[in-house]
mmCIF file of C-alpha atoms in Angstrom:
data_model
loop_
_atom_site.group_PDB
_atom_site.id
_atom_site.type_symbol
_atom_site.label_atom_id
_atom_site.label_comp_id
_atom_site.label_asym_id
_atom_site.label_seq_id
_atom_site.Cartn_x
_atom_site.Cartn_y
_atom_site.Cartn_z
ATOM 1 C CA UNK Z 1 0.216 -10.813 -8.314
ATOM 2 C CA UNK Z 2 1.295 -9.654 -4.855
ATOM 3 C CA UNK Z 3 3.562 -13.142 -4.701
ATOM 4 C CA UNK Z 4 6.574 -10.874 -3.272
ATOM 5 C CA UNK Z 5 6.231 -8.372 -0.921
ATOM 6 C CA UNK Z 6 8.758 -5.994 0.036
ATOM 7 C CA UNK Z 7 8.208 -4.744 3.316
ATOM 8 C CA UNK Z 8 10.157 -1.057 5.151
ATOM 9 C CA UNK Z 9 11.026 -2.074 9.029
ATOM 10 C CA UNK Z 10 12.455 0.748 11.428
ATOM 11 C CA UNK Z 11 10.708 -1.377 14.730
ATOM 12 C CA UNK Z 12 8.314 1.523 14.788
ATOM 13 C CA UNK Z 13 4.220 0.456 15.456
ATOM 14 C CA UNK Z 14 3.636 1.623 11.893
ATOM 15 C CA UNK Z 15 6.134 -0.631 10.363
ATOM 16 C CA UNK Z 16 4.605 -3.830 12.216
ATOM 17 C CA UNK Z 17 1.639 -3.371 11.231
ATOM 18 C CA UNK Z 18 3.014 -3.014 7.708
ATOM 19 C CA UNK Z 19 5.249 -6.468 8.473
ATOM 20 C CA UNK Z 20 1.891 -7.926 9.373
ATOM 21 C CA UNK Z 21 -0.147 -6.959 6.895
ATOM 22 C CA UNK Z 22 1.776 -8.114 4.308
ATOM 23 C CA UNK Z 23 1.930 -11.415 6.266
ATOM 24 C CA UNK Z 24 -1.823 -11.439 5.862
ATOM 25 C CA UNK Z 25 -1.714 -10.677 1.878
ATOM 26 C CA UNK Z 26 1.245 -13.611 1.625
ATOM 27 C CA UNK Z 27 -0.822 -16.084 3.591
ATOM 28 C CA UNK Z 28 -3.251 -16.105 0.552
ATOM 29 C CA UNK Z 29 -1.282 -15.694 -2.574
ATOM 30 C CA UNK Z 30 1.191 -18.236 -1.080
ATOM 31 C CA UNK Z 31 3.895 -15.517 -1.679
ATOM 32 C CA UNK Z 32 7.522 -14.274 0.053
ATOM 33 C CA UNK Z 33 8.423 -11.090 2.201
ATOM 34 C CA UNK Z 34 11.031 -9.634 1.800
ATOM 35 C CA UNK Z 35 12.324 -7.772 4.792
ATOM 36 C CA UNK Z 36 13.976 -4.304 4.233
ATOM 37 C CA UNK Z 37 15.838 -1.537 6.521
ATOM 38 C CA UNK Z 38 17.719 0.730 5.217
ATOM 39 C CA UNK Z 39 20.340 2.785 7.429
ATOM 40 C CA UNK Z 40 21.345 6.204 7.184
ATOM 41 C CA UNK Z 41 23.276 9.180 9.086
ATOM 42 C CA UNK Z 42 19.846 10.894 10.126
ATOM 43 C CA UNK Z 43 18.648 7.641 12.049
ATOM 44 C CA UNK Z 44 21.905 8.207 14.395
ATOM 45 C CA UNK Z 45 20.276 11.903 15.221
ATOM 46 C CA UNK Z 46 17.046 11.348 14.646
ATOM 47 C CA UNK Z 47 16.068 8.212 16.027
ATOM 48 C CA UNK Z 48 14.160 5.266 13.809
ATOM 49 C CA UNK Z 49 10.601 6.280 15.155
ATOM 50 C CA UNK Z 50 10.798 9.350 13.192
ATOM 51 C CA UNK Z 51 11.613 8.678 9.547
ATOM 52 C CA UNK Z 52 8.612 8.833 7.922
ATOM 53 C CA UNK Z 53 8.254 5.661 6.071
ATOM 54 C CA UNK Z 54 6.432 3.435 9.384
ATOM 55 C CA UNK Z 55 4.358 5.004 11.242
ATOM 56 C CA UNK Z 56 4.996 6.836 14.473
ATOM 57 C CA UNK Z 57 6.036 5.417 17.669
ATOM 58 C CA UNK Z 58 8.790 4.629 20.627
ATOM 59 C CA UNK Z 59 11.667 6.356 20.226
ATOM 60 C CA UNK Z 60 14.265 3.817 19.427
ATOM 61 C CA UNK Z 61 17.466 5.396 18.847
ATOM 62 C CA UNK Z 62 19.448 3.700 16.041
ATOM 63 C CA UNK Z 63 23.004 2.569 15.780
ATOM 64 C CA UNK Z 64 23.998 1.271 12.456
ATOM 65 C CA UNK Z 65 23.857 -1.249 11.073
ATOM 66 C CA UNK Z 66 23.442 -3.047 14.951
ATOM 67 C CA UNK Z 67 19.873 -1.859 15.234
ATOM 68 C CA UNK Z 68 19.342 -2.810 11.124
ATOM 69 C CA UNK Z 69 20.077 -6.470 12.146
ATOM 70 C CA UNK Z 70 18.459 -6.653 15.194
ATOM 71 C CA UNK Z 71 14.907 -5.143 13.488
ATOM 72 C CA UNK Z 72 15.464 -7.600 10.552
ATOM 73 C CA UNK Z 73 16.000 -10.596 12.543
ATOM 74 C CA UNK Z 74 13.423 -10.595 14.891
ATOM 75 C CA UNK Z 75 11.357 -9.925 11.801
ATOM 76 C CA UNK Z 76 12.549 -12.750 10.216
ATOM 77 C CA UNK Z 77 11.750 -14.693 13.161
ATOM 78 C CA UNK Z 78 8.599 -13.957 13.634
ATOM 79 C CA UNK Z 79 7.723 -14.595 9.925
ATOM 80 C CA UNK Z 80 9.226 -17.633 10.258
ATOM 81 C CA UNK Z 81 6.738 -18.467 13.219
ATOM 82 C CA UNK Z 82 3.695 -17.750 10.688
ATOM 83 C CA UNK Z 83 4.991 -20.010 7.888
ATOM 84 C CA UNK Z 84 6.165 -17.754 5.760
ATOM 85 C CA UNK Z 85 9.376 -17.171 3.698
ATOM 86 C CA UNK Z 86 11.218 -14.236 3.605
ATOM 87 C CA UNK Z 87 14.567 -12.599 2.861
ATOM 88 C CA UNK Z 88 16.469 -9.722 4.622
ATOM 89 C CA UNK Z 89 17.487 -6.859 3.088
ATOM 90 C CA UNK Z 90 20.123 -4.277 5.004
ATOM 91 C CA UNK Z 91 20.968 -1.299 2.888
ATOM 92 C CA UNK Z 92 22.987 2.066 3.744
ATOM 93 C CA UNK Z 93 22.680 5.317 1.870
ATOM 94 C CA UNK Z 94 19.344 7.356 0.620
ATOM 95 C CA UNK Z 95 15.836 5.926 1.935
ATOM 96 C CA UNK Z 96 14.169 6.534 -1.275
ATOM 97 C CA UNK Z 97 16.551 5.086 -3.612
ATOM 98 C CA UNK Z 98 17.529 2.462 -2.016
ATOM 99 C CA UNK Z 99 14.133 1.045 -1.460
ATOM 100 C CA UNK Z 100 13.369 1.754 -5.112
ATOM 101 C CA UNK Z 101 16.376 -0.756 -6.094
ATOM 102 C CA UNK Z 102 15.393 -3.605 -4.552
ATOM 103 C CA UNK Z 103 11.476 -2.630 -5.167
ATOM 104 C CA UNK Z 104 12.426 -4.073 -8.486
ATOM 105 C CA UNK Z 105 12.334 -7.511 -7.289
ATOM 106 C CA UNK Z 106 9.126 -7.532 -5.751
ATOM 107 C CA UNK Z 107 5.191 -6.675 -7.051
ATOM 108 C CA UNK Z 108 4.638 -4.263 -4.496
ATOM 109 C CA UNK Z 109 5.707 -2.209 -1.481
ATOM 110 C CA UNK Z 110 4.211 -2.305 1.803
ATOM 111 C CA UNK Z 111 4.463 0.823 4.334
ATOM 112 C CA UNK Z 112 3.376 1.664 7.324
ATOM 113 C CA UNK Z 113 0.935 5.314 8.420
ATOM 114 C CA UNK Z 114 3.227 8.340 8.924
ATOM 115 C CA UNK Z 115 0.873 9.581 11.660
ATOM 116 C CA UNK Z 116 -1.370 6.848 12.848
ATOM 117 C CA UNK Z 117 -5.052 6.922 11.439
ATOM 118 C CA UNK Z 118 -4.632 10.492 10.633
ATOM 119 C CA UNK Z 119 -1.665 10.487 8.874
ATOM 120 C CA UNK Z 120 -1.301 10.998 5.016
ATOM 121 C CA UNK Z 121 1.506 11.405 3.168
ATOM 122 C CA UNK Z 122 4.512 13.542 3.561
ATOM 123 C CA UNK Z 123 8.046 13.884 3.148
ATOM 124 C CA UNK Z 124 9.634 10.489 2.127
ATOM 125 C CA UNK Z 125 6.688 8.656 2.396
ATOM 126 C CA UNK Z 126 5.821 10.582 -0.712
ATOM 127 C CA UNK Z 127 8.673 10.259 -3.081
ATOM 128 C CA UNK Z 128 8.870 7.015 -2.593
ATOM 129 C CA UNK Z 129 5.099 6.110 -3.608
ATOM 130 C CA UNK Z 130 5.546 9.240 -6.202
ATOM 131 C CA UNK Z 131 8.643 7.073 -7.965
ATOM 132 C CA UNK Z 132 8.318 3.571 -7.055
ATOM 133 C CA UNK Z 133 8.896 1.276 -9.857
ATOM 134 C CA UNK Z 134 6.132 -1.015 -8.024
ATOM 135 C CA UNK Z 135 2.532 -0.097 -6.502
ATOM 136 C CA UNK Z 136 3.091 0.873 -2.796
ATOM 137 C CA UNK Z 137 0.297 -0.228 -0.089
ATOM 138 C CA UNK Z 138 0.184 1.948 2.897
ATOM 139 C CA UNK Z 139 -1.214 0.444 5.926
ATOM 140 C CA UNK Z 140 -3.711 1.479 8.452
ATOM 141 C CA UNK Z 141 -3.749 1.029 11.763
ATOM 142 C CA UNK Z 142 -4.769 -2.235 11.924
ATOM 143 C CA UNK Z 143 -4.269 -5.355 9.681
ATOM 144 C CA UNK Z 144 -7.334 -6.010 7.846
ATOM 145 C CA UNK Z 145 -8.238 -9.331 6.330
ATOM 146 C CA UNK Z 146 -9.063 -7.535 2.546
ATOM 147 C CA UNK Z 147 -12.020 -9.241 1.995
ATOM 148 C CA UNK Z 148 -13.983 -6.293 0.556
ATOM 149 C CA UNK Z 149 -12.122 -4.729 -1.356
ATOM 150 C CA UNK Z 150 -12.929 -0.821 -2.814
ATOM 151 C CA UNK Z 151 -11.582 0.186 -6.474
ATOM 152 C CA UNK Z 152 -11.678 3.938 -7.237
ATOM 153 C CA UNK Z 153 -12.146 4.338 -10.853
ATOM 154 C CA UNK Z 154 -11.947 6.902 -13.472
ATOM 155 C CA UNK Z 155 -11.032 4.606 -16.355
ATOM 156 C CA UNK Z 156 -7.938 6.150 -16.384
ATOM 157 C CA UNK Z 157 -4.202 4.297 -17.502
ATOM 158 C CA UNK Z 158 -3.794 3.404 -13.907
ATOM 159 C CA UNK Z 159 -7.150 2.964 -12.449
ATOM 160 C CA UNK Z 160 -7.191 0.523 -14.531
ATOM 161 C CA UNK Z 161 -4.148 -1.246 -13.580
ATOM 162 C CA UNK Z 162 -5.304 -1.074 -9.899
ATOM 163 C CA UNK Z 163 -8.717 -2.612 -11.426
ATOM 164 C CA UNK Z 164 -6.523 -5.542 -12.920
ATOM 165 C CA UNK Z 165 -4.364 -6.084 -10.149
ATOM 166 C CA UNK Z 166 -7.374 -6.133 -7.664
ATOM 167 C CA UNK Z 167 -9.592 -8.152 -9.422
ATOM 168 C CA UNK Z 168 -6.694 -10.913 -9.327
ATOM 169 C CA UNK Z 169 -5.939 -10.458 -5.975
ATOM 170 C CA UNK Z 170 -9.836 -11.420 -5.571
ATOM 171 C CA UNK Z 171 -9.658 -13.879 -7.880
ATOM 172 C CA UNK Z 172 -7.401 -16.244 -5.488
ATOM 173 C CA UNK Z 173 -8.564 -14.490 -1.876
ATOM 174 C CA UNK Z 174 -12.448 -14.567 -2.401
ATOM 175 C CA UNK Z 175 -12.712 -11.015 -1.726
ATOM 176 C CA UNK Z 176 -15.734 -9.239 -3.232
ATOM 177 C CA UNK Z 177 -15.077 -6.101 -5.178
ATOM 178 C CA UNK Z 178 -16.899 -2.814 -5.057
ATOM 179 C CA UNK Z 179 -15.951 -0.801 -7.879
ATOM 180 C CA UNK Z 180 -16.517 3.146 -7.278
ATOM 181 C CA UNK Z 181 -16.458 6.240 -9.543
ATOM 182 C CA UNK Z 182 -16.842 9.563 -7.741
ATOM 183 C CA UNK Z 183 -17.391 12.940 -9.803
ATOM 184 C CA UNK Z 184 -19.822 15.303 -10.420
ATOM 185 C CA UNK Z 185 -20.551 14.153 -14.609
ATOM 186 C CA UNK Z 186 -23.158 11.737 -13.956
ATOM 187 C CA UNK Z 187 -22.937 10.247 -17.884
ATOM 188 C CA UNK Z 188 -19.003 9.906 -17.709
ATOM 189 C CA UNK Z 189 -19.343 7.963 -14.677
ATOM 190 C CA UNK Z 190 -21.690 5.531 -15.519
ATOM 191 C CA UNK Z 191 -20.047 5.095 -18.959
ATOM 192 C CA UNK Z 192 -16.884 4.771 -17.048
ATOM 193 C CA UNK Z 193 -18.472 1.991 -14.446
ATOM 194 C CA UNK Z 194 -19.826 0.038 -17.740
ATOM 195 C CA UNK Z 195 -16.353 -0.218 -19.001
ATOM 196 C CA UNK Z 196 -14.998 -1.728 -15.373
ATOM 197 C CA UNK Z 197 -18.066 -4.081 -15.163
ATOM 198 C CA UNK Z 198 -17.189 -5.023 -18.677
ATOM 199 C CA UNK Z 199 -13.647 -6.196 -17.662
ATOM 200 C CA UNK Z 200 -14.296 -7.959 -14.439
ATOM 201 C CA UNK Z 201 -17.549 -9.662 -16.344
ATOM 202 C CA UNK Z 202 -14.734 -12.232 -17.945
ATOM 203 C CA UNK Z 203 -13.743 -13.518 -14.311
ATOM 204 C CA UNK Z 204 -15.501 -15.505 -11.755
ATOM 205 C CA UNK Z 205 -14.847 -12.420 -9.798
ATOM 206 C CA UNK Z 206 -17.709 -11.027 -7.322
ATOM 207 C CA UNK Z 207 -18.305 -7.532 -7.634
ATOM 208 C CA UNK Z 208 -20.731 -4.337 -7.650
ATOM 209 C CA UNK Z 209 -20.304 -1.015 -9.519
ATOM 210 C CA UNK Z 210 -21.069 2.239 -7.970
ATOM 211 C CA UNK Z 211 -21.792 6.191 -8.876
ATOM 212 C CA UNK Z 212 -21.349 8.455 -5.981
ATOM 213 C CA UNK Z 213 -22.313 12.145 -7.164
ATOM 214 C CA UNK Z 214 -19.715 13.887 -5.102
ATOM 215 C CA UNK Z 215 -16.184 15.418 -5.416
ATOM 216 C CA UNK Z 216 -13.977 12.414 -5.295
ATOM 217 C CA UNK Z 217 -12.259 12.137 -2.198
ATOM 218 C CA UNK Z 218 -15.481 12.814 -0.266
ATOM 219 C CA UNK Z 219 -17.404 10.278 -2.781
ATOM 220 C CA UNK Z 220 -15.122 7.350 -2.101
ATOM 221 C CA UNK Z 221 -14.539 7.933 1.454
ATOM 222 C CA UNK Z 222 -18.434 7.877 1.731
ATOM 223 C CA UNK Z 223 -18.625 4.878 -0.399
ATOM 224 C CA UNK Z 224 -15.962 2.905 1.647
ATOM 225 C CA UNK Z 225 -17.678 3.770 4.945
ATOM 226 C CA UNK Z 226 -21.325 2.621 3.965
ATOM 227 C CA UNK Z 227 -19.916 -0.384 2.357
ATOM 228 C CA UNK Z 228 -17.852 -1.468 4.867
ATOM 229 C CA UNK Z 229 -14.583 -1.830 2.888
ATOM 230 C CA UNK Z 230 -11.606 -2.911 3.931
ATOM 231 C CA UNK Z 231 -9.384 -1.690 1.890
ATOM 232 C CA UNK Z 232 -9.085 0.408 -1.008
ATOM 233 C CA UNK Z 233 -6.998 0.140 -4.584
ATOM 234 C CA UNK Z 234 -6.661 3.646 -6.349
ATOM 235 C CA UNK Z 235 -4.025 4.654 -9.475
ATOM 236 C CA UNK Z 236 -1.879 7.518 -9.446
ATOM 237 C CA UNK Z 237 -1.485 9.996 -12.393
ATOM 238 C CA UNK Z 238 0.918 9.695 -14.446
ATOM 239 C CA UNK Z 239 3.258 12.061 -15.774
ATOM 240 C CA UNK Z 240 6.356 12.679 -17.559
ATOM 241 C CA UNK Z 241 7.217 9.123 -16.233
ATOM 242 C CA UNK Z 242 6.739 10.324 -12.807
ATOM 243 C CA UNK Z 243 3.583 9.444 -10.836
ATOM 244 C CA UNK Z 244 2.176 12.607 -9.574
ATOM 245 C CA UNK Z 245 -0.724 11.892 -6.626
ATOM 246 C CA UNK Z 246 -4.420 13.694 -7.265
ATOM 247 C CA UNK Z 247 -5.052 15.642 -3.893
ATOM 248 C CA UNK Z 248 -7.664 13.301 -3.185
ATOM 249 C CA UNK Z 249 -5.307 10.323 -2.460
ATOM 250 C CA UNK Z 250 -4.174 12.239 0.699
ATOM 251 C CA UNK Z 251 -7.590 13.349 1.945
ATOM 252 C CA UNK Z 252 -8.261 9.668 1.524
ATOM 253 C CA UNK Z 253 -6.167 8.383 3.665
ATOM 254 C CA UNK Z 254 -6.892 10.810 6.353
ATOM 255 C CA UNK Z 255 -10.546 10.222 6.008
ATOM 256 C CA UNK Z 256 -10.157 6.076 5.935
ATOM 257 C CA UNK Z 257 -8.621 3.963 8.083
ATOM 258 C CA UNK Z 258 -8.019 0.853 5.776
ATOM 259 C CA UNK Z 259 -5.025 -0.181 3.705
ATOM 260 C CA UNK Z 260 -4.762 1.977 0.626
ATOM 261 C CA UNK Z 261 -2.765 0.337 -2.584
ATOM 262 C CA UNK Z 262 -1.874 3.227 -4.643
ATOM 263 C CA UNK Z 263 -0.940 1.664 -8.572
ATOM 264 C CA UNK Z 264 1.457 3.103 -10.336
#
């Protein structure tokens, strides 16, 4: 339950705020970072600031594995300043995969924006939520403190793992839940919300159900705005044991600027 985070670094702004936010989650759930960067030839050309797994920034050209180290232990440092535990991670070949392997040791993945508030997803940032064995959060611009927290649901495979996985989140932060189905079949969503409230009924959890008539990446945007969430667990769709991402998921994250966990 979000006990081990693993956590991209390139030194970029985005990938701070993804360092910290994760900070924030382990603070709660009492949990370990672990502290990845993974080298390749493009950084050399490119510069760290724009691969596109943190979020934009300086331009701070890399020379592996020197730069690597140098991100992952001031990192470490700092965590270590918060009273935290954590682990470094320094890995050379393909983003994606690489991340994926040691994603296996941890219960989710934490990123930072591509583009700031406006950025969705593109390029690496989405194969690696599209096949990562673990749910991947993607920051926003600011760490929030996740204490209303926003569950799209369709009663789908995975909305319903996001359901679970908030609810115990909740469970040991406080947070309140608002659980949200946005569509335009009135009787599917309610039946749908009756099956959530069902669920979280069992546990001490707090929590509200809502029906936004409305396509759904307007609906939920809406919904998270006059709520005042802070961040926002949706599921993926799954298929052919790859996770495919409704269109709304990056309209979403445009429209919001809150951390988004996207459950695979």
């Amino acid at each position: 339950m979000l006990t081990t985070l693993l956590v991209g670094l390139n030194g970029t702004p985005g990938s701070r705020i993804a360092l910290a936010q994760a900070a924030e989650i382990a603070r709660v759930t009492r949990g370990t970072l672990l502290l990845a960067h993974v080298t390749r030839r493009l950084e050399a050309l490119l510069g760290a600031s724009q691969l596109p797994w943190a979020g934009a920034g300086e331009d701070s050209a890399a020379s592996p594995p020197d730069t690597g180290r140098r991100i992952l232990s001031e990192a470490a440092e700092w965590v270590r300043t918060q009273g935290l535990d954590s682990e470094t991670i320094l890995r050379r070949g393909d983003l994606v995969q690489e991340l994926h392997r040691v994603a296996t040791d941890a219960d989710a993945l934490v990123l930072g924006r591509t583009d700031g508030r406006t950025g969705g997803l593109a390029g690496d940032t989405l194969d690696i939520i599209m096949t990562s064995p673990v749910p991947v959060m993607v920051c926003a611009s600011q760490v929030s403190p996740l204490q209303r927290l926003a569950v799209a649901y369709d009663g789908g495979e995975t909305s319903v793992r996001a359901l679970s996985l908030a609810s115990r989140f909740a469970g040991t932060s406080g947070a309140h839940l608002d659980v949200v189905h946005a569509g335009l079949d009135a009787a599917a969503g309610e039946e749908a919300l009756a099956r959530a409230a069902a669920a979280l009924s069992e546990s001490p959890v707090r929590f509200d159900v809502h029906f936004e008539h409305a396509e759904v990446h307007s609906g939920i945007a809406r919904a998270v705005t006059h709520l005042a969430c802070d961040g926002l667990f949706v599921g993926g769709l799954l298929a052919a044991r790859r996770l495919s991402l409704p269109s709304h998921t990056d309209a979403i994250l445009r429209a919001l600027d809150i951390p988004v966990l996207i459950h695979t």
